[in-house]
Tab-separated table of C-alpha atoms in Angstrom:
chain	number	residue	atom	x	y	z
A	1	UNK	CA	-35.549	4.922	4.396
A	2	UNK	CA	-33.220	7.492	6.126
A	3	UNK	CA	-29.445	6.664	6.178
A	4	UNK	CA	-26.642	7.495	8.262
A	5	UNK	CA	-24.474	8.686	5.139
A	6	UNK	CA	-24.208	12.414	5.598
A	7	UNK	CA	-23.877	13.354	1.922
A	8	UNK	CA	-27.354	12.558	-0.124
A	9	UNK	CA	-27.235	14.783	-3.015
A	10	UNK	CA	-30.309	15.171	-5.400
A	11	UNK	CA	-29.759	15.062	-9.180
A	12	UNK	CA	-30.479	14.376	-12.478
A	13	UNK	CA	-29.213	11.147	-14.587
A	14	UNK	CA	-26.886	12.255	-17.423
A	15	UNK	CA	-25.701	8.856	-18.342
A	16	UNK	CA	-25.562	4.823	-17.448
A	17	UNK	CA	-22.444	2.892	-18.962
A	18	UNK	CA	-22.807	-0.683	-18.164
A	19	UNK	CA	-19.846	-3.094	-17.881
A	20	UNK	CA	-19.575	-6.726	-17.271
A	21	UNK	CA	-20.348	-6.512	-13.888
A	22	UNK	CA	-19.696	-2.653	-12.933
A	23	UNK	CA	-22.005	-0.088	-14.305
A	24	UNK	CA	-20.786	3.772	-14.391
A	25	UNK	CA	-23.730	6.232	-13.617
A	26	UNK	CA	-23.395	9.957	-13.830
A	27	UNK	CA	-25.490	12.429	-12.127
A	28	UNK	CA	-26.073	16.152	-12.663
A	29	UNK	CA	-25.796	17.679	-9.188
A	30	UNK	CA	-26.550	21.402	-9.328
A	31	UNK	CA	-24.512	21.829	-12.203
A	32	UNK	CA	-21.405	19.378	-11.071
A	33	UNK	CA	-21.421	15.996	-12.664
A	34	UNK	CA	-20.859	13.173	-10.172
A	35	UNK	CA	-19.825	9.651	-11.372
A	36	UNK	CA	-20.830	6.536	-9.229
A	37	UNK	CA	-19.435	2.724	-9.889
A	38	UNK	CA	-22.389	0.433	-9.217
A	39	UNK	CA	-23.517	-3.200	-10.055
A	40	UNK	CA	-25.271	-3.729	-13.097
A	41	UNK	CA	-27.861	-5.583	-10.984
A	42	UNK	CA	-28.618	-2.037	-9.166
A	43	UNK	CA	-28.962	-0.361	-12.322
A	44	UNK	CA	-31.695	-2.840	-13.420
A	45	UNK	CA	-33.259	-2.977	-9.874
A	46	UNK	CA	-33.593	0.891	-9.143
A	47	UNK	CA	-34.420	1.410	-13.174
A	48	UNK	CA	-32.012	3.823	-13.411
A	49	UNK	CA	-32.275	5.705	-16.710
A	50	UNK	CA	-30.965	8.990	-18.343
A	51	UNK	CA	-33.483	11.892	-17.290
A	52	UNK	CA	-34.559	10.478	-14.039
A	53	UNK	CA	-34.371	11.716	-10.687
A	54	UNK	CA	-31.901	10.057	-8.519
A	55	UNK	CA	-29.458	10.989	-5.347
A	56	UNK	CA	-25.769	10.462	-5.179
A	57	UNK	CA	-25.046	9.101	-1.536
A	58	UNK	CA	-21.669	9.158	-0.201
A	59	UNK	CA	-20.487	8.283	3.766
A	60	UNK	CA	-18.647	11.129	4.643
A	61	UNK	CA	-15.498	8.814	5.642
A	62	UNK	CA	-15.019	8.420	1.835
A	63	UNK	CA	-14.868	12.202	1.013
A	64	UNK	CA	-11.409	13.721	0.830
A	65	UNK	CA	-10.536	17.442	1.097
A	66	UNK	CA	-7.995	18.741	-1.625
A	67	UNK	CA	-6.755	22.754	-2.312
A	68	UNK	CA	-4.769	24.291	-4.949
B	1	UNK	CA	-1.488	16.431	-8.806
B	2	UNK	CA	-3.959	15.004	-11.338
B	3	UNK	CA	-6.055	11.846	-9.665
B	4	UNK	CA	-8.162	9.021	-10.868
B	5	UNK	CA	-11.098	9.793	-8.423
B	6	UNK	CA	-13.580	10.741	-11.159
B	7	UNK	CA	-15.227	13.085	-8.310
B	8	UNK	CA	-13.397	16.362	-7.889
B	9	UNK	CA	-15.985	18.942	-7.025
B	10	UNK	CA	-15.105	22.591	-6.516
B	11	UNK	CA	-16.528	24.477	-3.421
B	12	UNK	CA	-16.197	26.573	-0.776
B	13	UNK	CA	-15.577	25.750	3.362
B	14	UNK	CA	-18.329	26.532	5.265
B	15	UNK	CA	-17.829	24.656	8.505
B	16	UNK	CA	-14.521	22.714	10.043
B	17	UNK	CA	-15.223	20.778	13.332
B	18	UNK	CA	-12.294	19.192	14.970
B	19	UNK	CA	-12.721	15.674	16.912
B	20	UNK	CA	-10.129	13.690	19.006
B	21	UNK	CA	-8.494	12.444	15.945
B	22	UNK	CA	-10.930	12.788	13.256
B	23	UNK	CA	-12.469	16.200	11.692
B	24	UNK	CA	-15.985	16.885	9.899
B	25	UNK	CA	-15.490	19.862	7.210
B	26	UNK	CA	-18.517	20.932	5.212
B	27	UNK	CA	-17.913	22.445	1.863
B	28	UNK	CA	-21.135	24.218	-0.212
B	29	UNK	CA	-20.626	22.625	-3.804
B	30	UNK	CA	-22.971	24.647	-5.787
B	31	UNK	CA	-25.632	24.823	-3.318
B	32	UNK	CA	-25.484	21.417	-1.805
B	33	UNK	CA	-23.277	20.610	1.232
B	34	UNK	CA	-21.074	18.085	1.155
B	35	UNK	CA	-19.335	16.623	4.360
B	36	UNK	CA	-16.256	15.128	4.433
B	37	UNK	CA	-14.632	13.162	7.937
B	38	UNK	CA	-10.706	13.447	7.608
B	39	UNK	CA	-7.640	13.784	10.078
B	40	UNK	CA	-7.343	16.483	12.387
B	41	UNK	CA	-3.861	16.476	10.837
B	42	UNK	CA	-5.044	16.869	7.474
B	43	UNK	CA	-6.653	20.035	8.358
B	44	UNK	CA	-3.852	21.653	9.473
B	45	UNK	CA	-1.672	20.472	6.846
B	46	UNK	CA	-3.817	21.969	4.358
B	47	UNK	CA	-4.654	25.048	6.347
B	48	UNK	CA	-8.129	24.508	6.011
B	49	UNK	CA	-10.878	27.512	7.392
B	50	UNK	CA	-13.984	28.633	6.954
B	51	UNK	CA	-14.459	30.645	3.318
B	52	UNK	CA	-11.312	28.784	1.787
B	53	UNK	CA	-11.863	27.306	-1.633
B	54	UNK	CA	-11.460	23.673	-1.501
B	55	UNK	CA	-12.304	20.311	-3.466
B	56	UNK	CA	-14.689	17.218	-2.480
B	57	UNK	CA	-12.733	14.436	-3.797
B	58	UNK	CA	-14.419	11.315	-4.198
B	59	UNK	CA	-13.682	7.973	-5.840
B	60	UNK	CA	-16.664	6.534	-8.020
B	61	UNK	CA	-16.583	3.381	-6.237
B	62	UNK	CA	-17.357	5.049	-3.234
B	63	UNK	CA	-20.651	6.598	-4.902
B	64	UNK	CA	-24.067	4.883	-4.324
B	65	UNK	CA	-27.596	6.005	-6.280
B	66	UNK	CA	-30.615	6.172	-4.506
B	67	UNK	CA	-34.285	6.333	-5.745
B	68	UNK	CA	-37.227	7.602	-3.939
C	1	UNK	CA	-35.248	5.488	-0.371
C	2	UNK	CA	-34.111	2.394	-2.473
C	3	UNK	CA	-30.465	2.158	-2.852
C	4	UNK	CA	-27.683	0.676	-5.089
C	5	UNK	CA	-25.647	-0.968	-2.224
C	6	UNK	CA	-26.320	-4.349	-2.299
C	7	UNK	CA	-25.841	-5.495	1.099
C	8	UNK	CA	-29.203	-3.940	3.243
C	9	UNK	CA	-29.018	-6.357	6.145
C	10	UNK	CA	-32.124	-5.811	8.953
C	11	UNK	CA	-30.928	-6.200	12.490
C	12	UNK	CA	-31.388	-4.953	16.113
C	13	UNK	CA	-29.391	-2.252	17.584
C	14	UNK	CA	-27.540	-3.533	20.390
C	15	UNK	CA	-24.864	-0.685	21.242
C	16	UNK	CA	-24.052	2.467	20.555
C	17	UNK	CA	-20.885	4.388	21.523
C	18	UNK	CA	-20.419	8.121	20.758
C	19	UNK	CA	-16.987	9.561	20.511
C	20	UNK	CA	-15.779	13.058	19.620
C	21	UNK	CA	-17.240	13.029	16.144
C	22	UNK	CA	-17.427	9.320	15.457
C	23	UNK	CA	-19.962	6.659	16.568
C	24	UNK	CA	-19.444	3.423	17.010
C	25	UNK	CA	-22.941	1.293	16.396
C	26	UNK	CA	-23.263	-2.376	16.936
C	27	UNK	CA	-26.042	-4.426	15.167
C	28	UNK	CA	-27.312	-8.072	15.668
C	29	UNK	CA	-27.816	-9.360	12.506
C	30	UNK	CA	-29.261	-12.902	12.395
C	31	UNK	CA	-26.763	-14.011	15.272
C	32	UNK	CA	-23.807	-12.192	13.609
C	33	UNK	CA	-22.757	-8.703	15.317
C	34	UNK	CA	-22.318	-5.974	12.914
C	35	UNK	CA	-20.134	-2.814	13.601
C	36	UNK	CA	-20.575	0.326	12.143
C	37	UNK	CA	-18.581	3.639	12.387
C	38	UNK	CA	-20.862	6.678	11.855
C	39	UNK	CA	-21.196	10.392	12.868
C	40	UNK	CA	-22.383	11.253	16.288
C	41	UNK	CA	-25.062	13.621	13.890
C	42	UNK	CA	-26.414	10.687	12.198
C	43	UNK	CA	-27.033	8.801	15.530
C	44	UNK	CA	-29.058	11.731	16.790
C	45	UNK	CA	-30.640	12.521	13.418
C	46	UNK	CA	-32.028	8.857	12.982
C	47	UNK	CA	-32.522	8.692	16.919
C	48	UNK	CA	-30.615	5.424	16.854
C	49	UNK	CA	-31.066	3.493	20.422
C	50	UNK	CA	-30.433	0.057	21.909
C	51	UNK	CA	-33.469	-2.396	20.890
C	52	UNK	CA	-34.351	-0.234	17.745
C	53	UNK	CA	-34.834	-2.289	14.121
C	54	UNK	CA	-32.092	-0.861	11.699
C	55	UNK	CA	-30.153	-2.082	8.682
C	56	UNK	CA	-26.534	-2.433	7.983
C	57	UNK	CA	-25.964	-1.112	4.633
C	58	UNK	CA	-22.588	-1.688	2.898
C	59	UNK	CA	-21.361	-1.348	-0.879
C	60	UNK	CA	-20.545	-4.729	-2.308
C	61	UNK	CA	-16.985	-3.004	-2.993
C	62	UNK	CA	-16.428	-2.554	0.486
C	63	UNK	CA	-16.682	-6.044	1.223
C	64	UNK	CA	-13.914	-8.569	1.161
C	65	UNK	CA	-13.830	-12.015	1.020
C	66	UNK	CA	-11.317	-14.340	3.346
C	67	UNK	CA	-10.449	-18.278	4.171
C	68	UNK	CA	-9.050	-19.780	6.665
D	1	UNK	CA	-3.548	-13.512	10.300
D	2	UNK	CA	-5.810	-11.219	12.520
D	3	UNK	CA	-7.006	-8.094	11.160
D	4	UNK	CA	-8.584	-4.596	12.485
D	5	UNK	CA	-11.493	-4.722	10.496
D	6	UNK	CA	-14.158	-5.097	13.115
D	7	UNK	CA	-16.585	-7.545	10.833
D	8	UNK	CA	-15.720	-10.634	10.081
D	9	UNK	CA	-18.643	-13.056	9.426
D	10	UNK	CA	-18.337	-16.563	8.712
D	11	UNK	CA	-20.551	-17.864	6.005
D	12	UNK	CA	-21.080	-20.328	3.028
D	13	UNK	CA	-20.373	-19.211	-0.670
D	14	UNK	CA	-23.483	-19.547	-2.835
D	15	UNK	CA	-22.855	-17.681	-5.836
D	16	UNK	CA	-19.304	-16.722	-7.941
D	17	UNK	CA	-20.121	-14.327	-11.114
D	18	UNK	CA	-16.838	-13.400	-12.911
D	19	UNK	CA	-16.598	-10.042	-15.180
D	20	UNK	CA	-13.727	-8.537	-17.142
D	21	UNK	CA	-11.791	-7.706	-14.276
D	22	UNK	CA	-14.013	-7.581	-11.091
D	23	UNK	CA	-16.062	-10.576	-9.703
D	24	UNK	CA	-19.168	-10.732	-7.454
D	25	UNK	CA	-19.116	-13.330	-4.774
D	26	UNK	CA	-22.260	-14.093	-2.729
D	27	UNK	CA	-22.118	-15.418	1.196
D	28	UNK	CA	-24.797	-16.741	2.986
D	29	UNK	CA	-24.285	-15.159	6.640
D	30	UNK	CA	-26.634	-16.409	9.112
D	31	UNK	CA	-29.742	-16.253	6.394
D	32	UNK	CA	-28.653	-12.905	4.943
D	33	UNK	CA	-26.741	-12.647	1.801
D	34	UNK	CA	-24.161	-10.840	1.590
D	35	UNK	CA	-22.748	-9.476	-1.810
D	36	UNK	CA	-18.745	-8.758	-2.406
D	37	UNK	CA	-16.828	-7.174	-5.524
D	38	UNK	CA	-13.384	-8.435	-5.884
D	39	UNK	CA	-10.790	-9.024	-8.363
D	40	UNK	CA	-11.049	-12.100	-10.273
D	41	UNK	CA	-7.505	-12.620	-9.445
D	42	UNK	CA	-8.581	-12.728	-5.617
D	43	UNK	CA	-11.169	-15.357	-6.632
D	44	UNK	CA	-8.594	-17.570	-8.539
D	45	UNK	CA	-5.724	-17.136	-5.484
D	46	UNK	CA	-8.474	-17.935	-2.637
D	47	UNK	CA	-9.887	-20.771	-4.811
D	48	UNK	CA	-13.421	-19.395	-4.245
D	49	UNK	CA	-16.213	-21.884	-4.961
D	50	UNK	CA	-19.794	-22.104	-4.375
D	51	UNK	CA	-20.210	-24.226	-1.109
D	52	UNK	CA	-17.118	-23.195	0.532
D	53	UNK	CA	-16.671	-21.713	3.738
D	54	UNK	CA	-16.101	-18.164	3.976
D	55	UNK	CA	-15.925	-14.964	5.671
D	56	UNK	CA	-17.105	-11.419	4.710
D	57	UNK	CA	-14.914	-8.792	5.858
D	58	UNK	CA	-15.840	-5.195	6.007
D	59	UNK	CA	-14.271	-2.207	8.204
D	60	UNK	CA	-16.393	-0.391	10.339
D	61	UNK	CA	-15.793	2.943	8.562
D	62	UNK	CA	-17.533	1.033	5.669
D	63	UNK	CA	-20.830	0.117	7.167
D	64	UNK	CA	-23.859	2.705	7.263
D	65	UNK	CA	-27.153	2.321	9.247
D	66	UNK	CA	-30.330	3.056	7.939
D	67	UNK	CA	-33.833	3.269	9.423
D	68	UNK	CA	-37.344	3.266	7.912
E	1	UNK	CA	-6.448	-16.274	6.984
E	2	UNK	CA	-6.005	-15.343	3.583
E	3	UNK	CA	-7.997	-12.189	2.196
E	4	UNK	CA	-9.276	-10.893	-1.245
E	5	UNK	CA	-7.847	-7.629	-0.480
E	6	UNK	CA	-4.800	-7.299	-3.104
E	7	UNK	CA	-2.447	-5.066	-0.964
E	8	UNK	CA	-1.097	-6.757	2.169
E	9	UNK	CA	2.048	-4.660	2.850
E	10	UNK	CA	4.416	-5.816	5.533
E	11	UNK	CA	5.731	-2.885	7.843
E	12	UNK	CA	6.836	-1.794	11.416
E	13	UNK	CA	4.573	0.045	13.428
E	14	UNK	CA	6.391	3.487	14.325
E	15	UNK	CA	3.617	5.069	15.928
E	16	UNK	CA	0.117	4.703	17.774
E	17	UNK	CA	-2.264	7.335	18.563
E	18	UNK	CA	-5.445	6.786	20.153
E	19	UNK	CA	-8.521	9.325	19.763
E	20	UNK	CA	-11.959	8.984	21.443
E	21	UNK	CA	-13.395	5.856	19.261
E	22	UNK	CA	-10.470	6.118	16.295
E	23	UNK	CA	-7.015	5.241	16.614
E	24	UNK	CA	-4.532	6.702	14.031
E	25	UNK	CA	-1.160	3.674	13.452
E	26	UNK	CA	1.477	4.494	11.159
E	27	UNK	CA	3.544	1.692	9.763
E	28	UNK	CA	7.069	1.986	7.778
E	29	UNK	CA	6.594	0.027	4.566
E	30	UNK	CA	9.817	-0.169	2.735
E	31	UNK	CA	10.808	3.458	3.990
E	32	UNK	CA	7.160	4.741	3.164
E	33	UNK	CA	5.021	5.659	5.954
E	34	UNK	CA	1.110	4.076	5.630
E	35	UNK	CA	-1.403	5.592	8.218
E	36	UNK	CA	-4.377	3.680	8.803
E	37	UNK	CA	-7.279	4.742	10.889
E	38	UNK	CA	-8.940	1.973	12.871
E	39	UNK	CA	-10.611	1.510	16.075
E	40	UNK	CA	-9.268	1.744	19.503
E	41	UNK	CA	-10.575	-1.587	19.923
E	42	UNK	CA	-8.816	-3.100	17.351
E	43	UNK	CA	-5.549	-1.761	18.655
E	44	UNK	CA	-6.108	-3.432	21.783
E	45	UNK	CA	-7.298	-6.554	20.567
E	46	UNK	CA	-4.458	-6.926	18.070
E	47	UNK	CA	-1.833	-5.697	20.982
E	48	UNK	CA	-0.635	-3.200	18.500
E	49	UNK	CA	2.505	-1.249	19.649
E	50	UNK	CA	5.731	0.765	18.025
E	51	UNK	CA	8.323	-1.667	17.028
E	52	UNK	CA	5.769	-4.763	16.120
E	53	UNK	CA	5.410	-6.497	12.794
E	54	UNK	CA	2.200	-5.783	10.907
E	55	UNK	CA	0.803	-5.560	7.634
E	56	UNK	CA	-1.143	-2.513	5.984
E	57	UNK	CA	-4.253	-4.176	4.307
E	58	UNK	CA	-5.967	-2.175	1.525
E	59	UNK	CA	-8.504	-3.141	-1.108
E	60	UNK	CA	-7.599	-2.212	-4.479
E	61	UNK	CA	-10.815	-0.373	-5.077
E	62	UNK	CA	-10.072	1.940	-2.255
E	63	UNK	CA	-6.396	3.016	-3.936
E	64	UNK	CA	-6.399	5.861	-6.188
E	65	UNK	CA	-3.584	6.846	-9.001
E	66	UNK	CA	-2.105	10.597	-9.399
E	67	UNK	CA	0.559	11.952	-11.143
E	68	UNK	CA	2.391	15.357	-11.142
F	1	UNK	CA	-3.299	20.073	-5.893
F	2	UNK	CA	-2.889	18.855	-2.096
F	3	UNK	CA	-4.962	16.491	-0.727
F	4	UNK	CA	-6.112	15.307	2.772
F	5	UNK	CA	-5.576	11.468	2.050
F	6	UNK	CA	-2.756	10.564	4.482
F	7	UNK	CA	-0.969	7.925	2.106
F	8	UNK	CA	0.427	9.341	-0.771
F	9	UNK	CA	3.245	6.606	-1.859
F	10	UNK	CA	5.380	7.733	-5.006
F	11	UNK	CA	6.343	4.577	-7.297
F	12	UNK	CA	6.696	3.514	-10.514
F	13	UNK	CA	3.888	1.952	-12.970
F	14	UNK	CA	4.653	-1.963	-13.729
F	15	UNK	CA	1.445	-3.094	-15.088
F	16	UNK	CA	-1.727	-1.772	-16.549
F	17	UNK	CA	-4.807	-3.966	-17.298
F	18	UNK	CA	-8.527	-2.584	-18.679
F	19	UNK	CA	-11.620	-4.551	-18.075
F	20	UNK	CA	-14.678	-3.757	-19.501
F	21	UNK	CA	-15.210	0.004	-16.982
F	22	UNK	CA	-12.671	-0.983	-14.486
F	23	UNK	CA	-8.814	-0.967	-14.556
F	24	UNK	CA	-6.233	-2.780	-12.661
F	25	UNK	CA	-2.883	-0.591	-12.018
F	26	UNK	CA	-0.021	-1.996	-10.301
F	27	UNK	CA	2.830	0.201	-8.855
F	28	UNK	CA	5.811	-0.531	-7.384
F	29	UNK	CA	6.198	1.590	-4.571
F	30	UNK	CA	9.688	0.577	-2.517
F	31	UNK	CA	9.834	-2.861	-3.279
F	32	UNK	CA	6.017	-3.456	-2.632
F	33	UNK	CA	3.549	-3.789	-5.267
F	34	UNK	CA	0.458	-1.664	-4.579
F	35	UNK	CA	-2.781	-2.597	-7.090
F	36	UNK	CA	-5.354	0.226	-7.409
F	37	UNK	CA	-8.781	-0.707	-9.014
F	38	UNK	CA	-9.728	2.682	-11.109
F	39	UNK	CA	-11.789	3.585	-14.221
F	40	UNK	CA	-10.562	3.265	-17.664
F	41	UNK	CA	-11.259	6.922	-18.263
F	42	UNK	CA	-9.059	7.935	-15.302
F	43	UNK	CA	-6.366	5.639	-17.362
F	44	UNK	CA	-6.600	7.313	-20.383
F	45	UNK	CA	-6.946	10.937	-19.129
F	46	UNK	CA	-3.721	10.377	-16.584
F	47	UNK	CA	-1.951	8.902	-19.325
F	48	UNK	CA	-0.736	5.891	-17.103
F	49	UNK	CA	1.518	3.788	-18.681
F	50	UNK	CA	4.033	1.102	-17.449
F	51	UNK	CA	7.443	2.785	-16.812
F	52	UNK	CA	5.624	6.152	-15.768
F	53	UNK	CA	5.874	7.618	-12.239
F	54	UNK	CA	2.619	7.784	-10.198
F	55	UNK	CA	1.589	8.019	-6.438
F	56	UNK	CA	-0.707	5.839	-4.989
F	57	UNK	CA	-3.289	7.624	-2.944
F	58	UNK	CA	-5.307	6.181	0.019
F	59	UNK	CA	-7.443	7.840	2.915
F	60	UNK	CA	-6.450	6.157	5.899
F	61	UNK	CA	-9.718	5.299	7.131
F	62	UNK	CA	-9.453	2.694	4.071
F	63	UNK	CA	-6.198	1.217	5.616
F	64	UNK	CA	-6.825	-1.946	7.759
F	65	UNK	CA	-3.951	-3.452	9.940
F	66	UNK	CA	-3.189	-6.963	10.175
F	67	UNK	CA	-0.903	-9.393	12.320
F	68	UNK	CA	0.458	-12.589	12.052
């Protein structure tokens, strides 16, 4: 499946923390750690575990820019 | 200003393309190119230009995870 | 590619309207018309055209519920 | 109340699952199941229950398009 | 229509700027100016004009918190 | 840090409710109460507590407009 989202960043899963309905998954993407909040159901369905390869997918309209 | 968004990724601006109201700004973040869609007004206010240092800021609830 | 977004709705493209940087793509999903705002670049990359099969992908945290 | 969101999809509630602060509500929309992540507070305020009629509301800038 | 979004802020329209597909609408909400990026189509459908009463609607998962 | 988000609304924290992974933080912004859903981690990192000064930050593409 190809997706319209402009940001599909390849990385390695470094942490998975499940809450009651929402899980936090952290990915190492070229030295930067990216945090995703997804459903517990998605974690199970995609069999996400530490050490696995995965992509962080972000729509460009959800990315802000900041400067010092 | 410190922000609750979990993803504040430092990079370098590699492209700025303005539309009628919306601009696309691309950042090199550790070798990955991240695309943001922000307002033209923000580009002017933050004086964004190619070569400048900037951060890509993304809320964790806006990040999805995908696997092959 | 499998994605964590809970909403992957199969449909048929019924309209593609390009703006300066942002395009509006409409999909018929089981009789309901779903509108997406994506980049012109994504329209070209995914070769989106009227009559083509496509999915509307939406993160559950971006879906609201309303009642009369 | 009329809203600017382009996607207001009528359906029937088929599931409501409450977490600690976030609830997952599933709607059957013309045969497709749409999942929303909303606050527990909203579930109570809108009196959402299985079998009830409701709308899935999504801003077009939150809809992505994917193709096989 | 009642909606699950936790933020429904009443205000007065102070500006409407249309782009190619996306419009920027500014609302005065209790002295703070709130900017929305919506489709031109929605501006026409809701007959939005300066001086009109309107609500800024934001899902709580789209609100970040920052501190100095 | 200056950010591209068009909505940076100054207010006072009136409530902080932590869930399993997600917290709800409410801010009084000029008489309107704005609710944010952020991570528990962000609440701790930014030391958010009732009575503290803070900003509600929202990207304009995440703001919808509604009318009666």
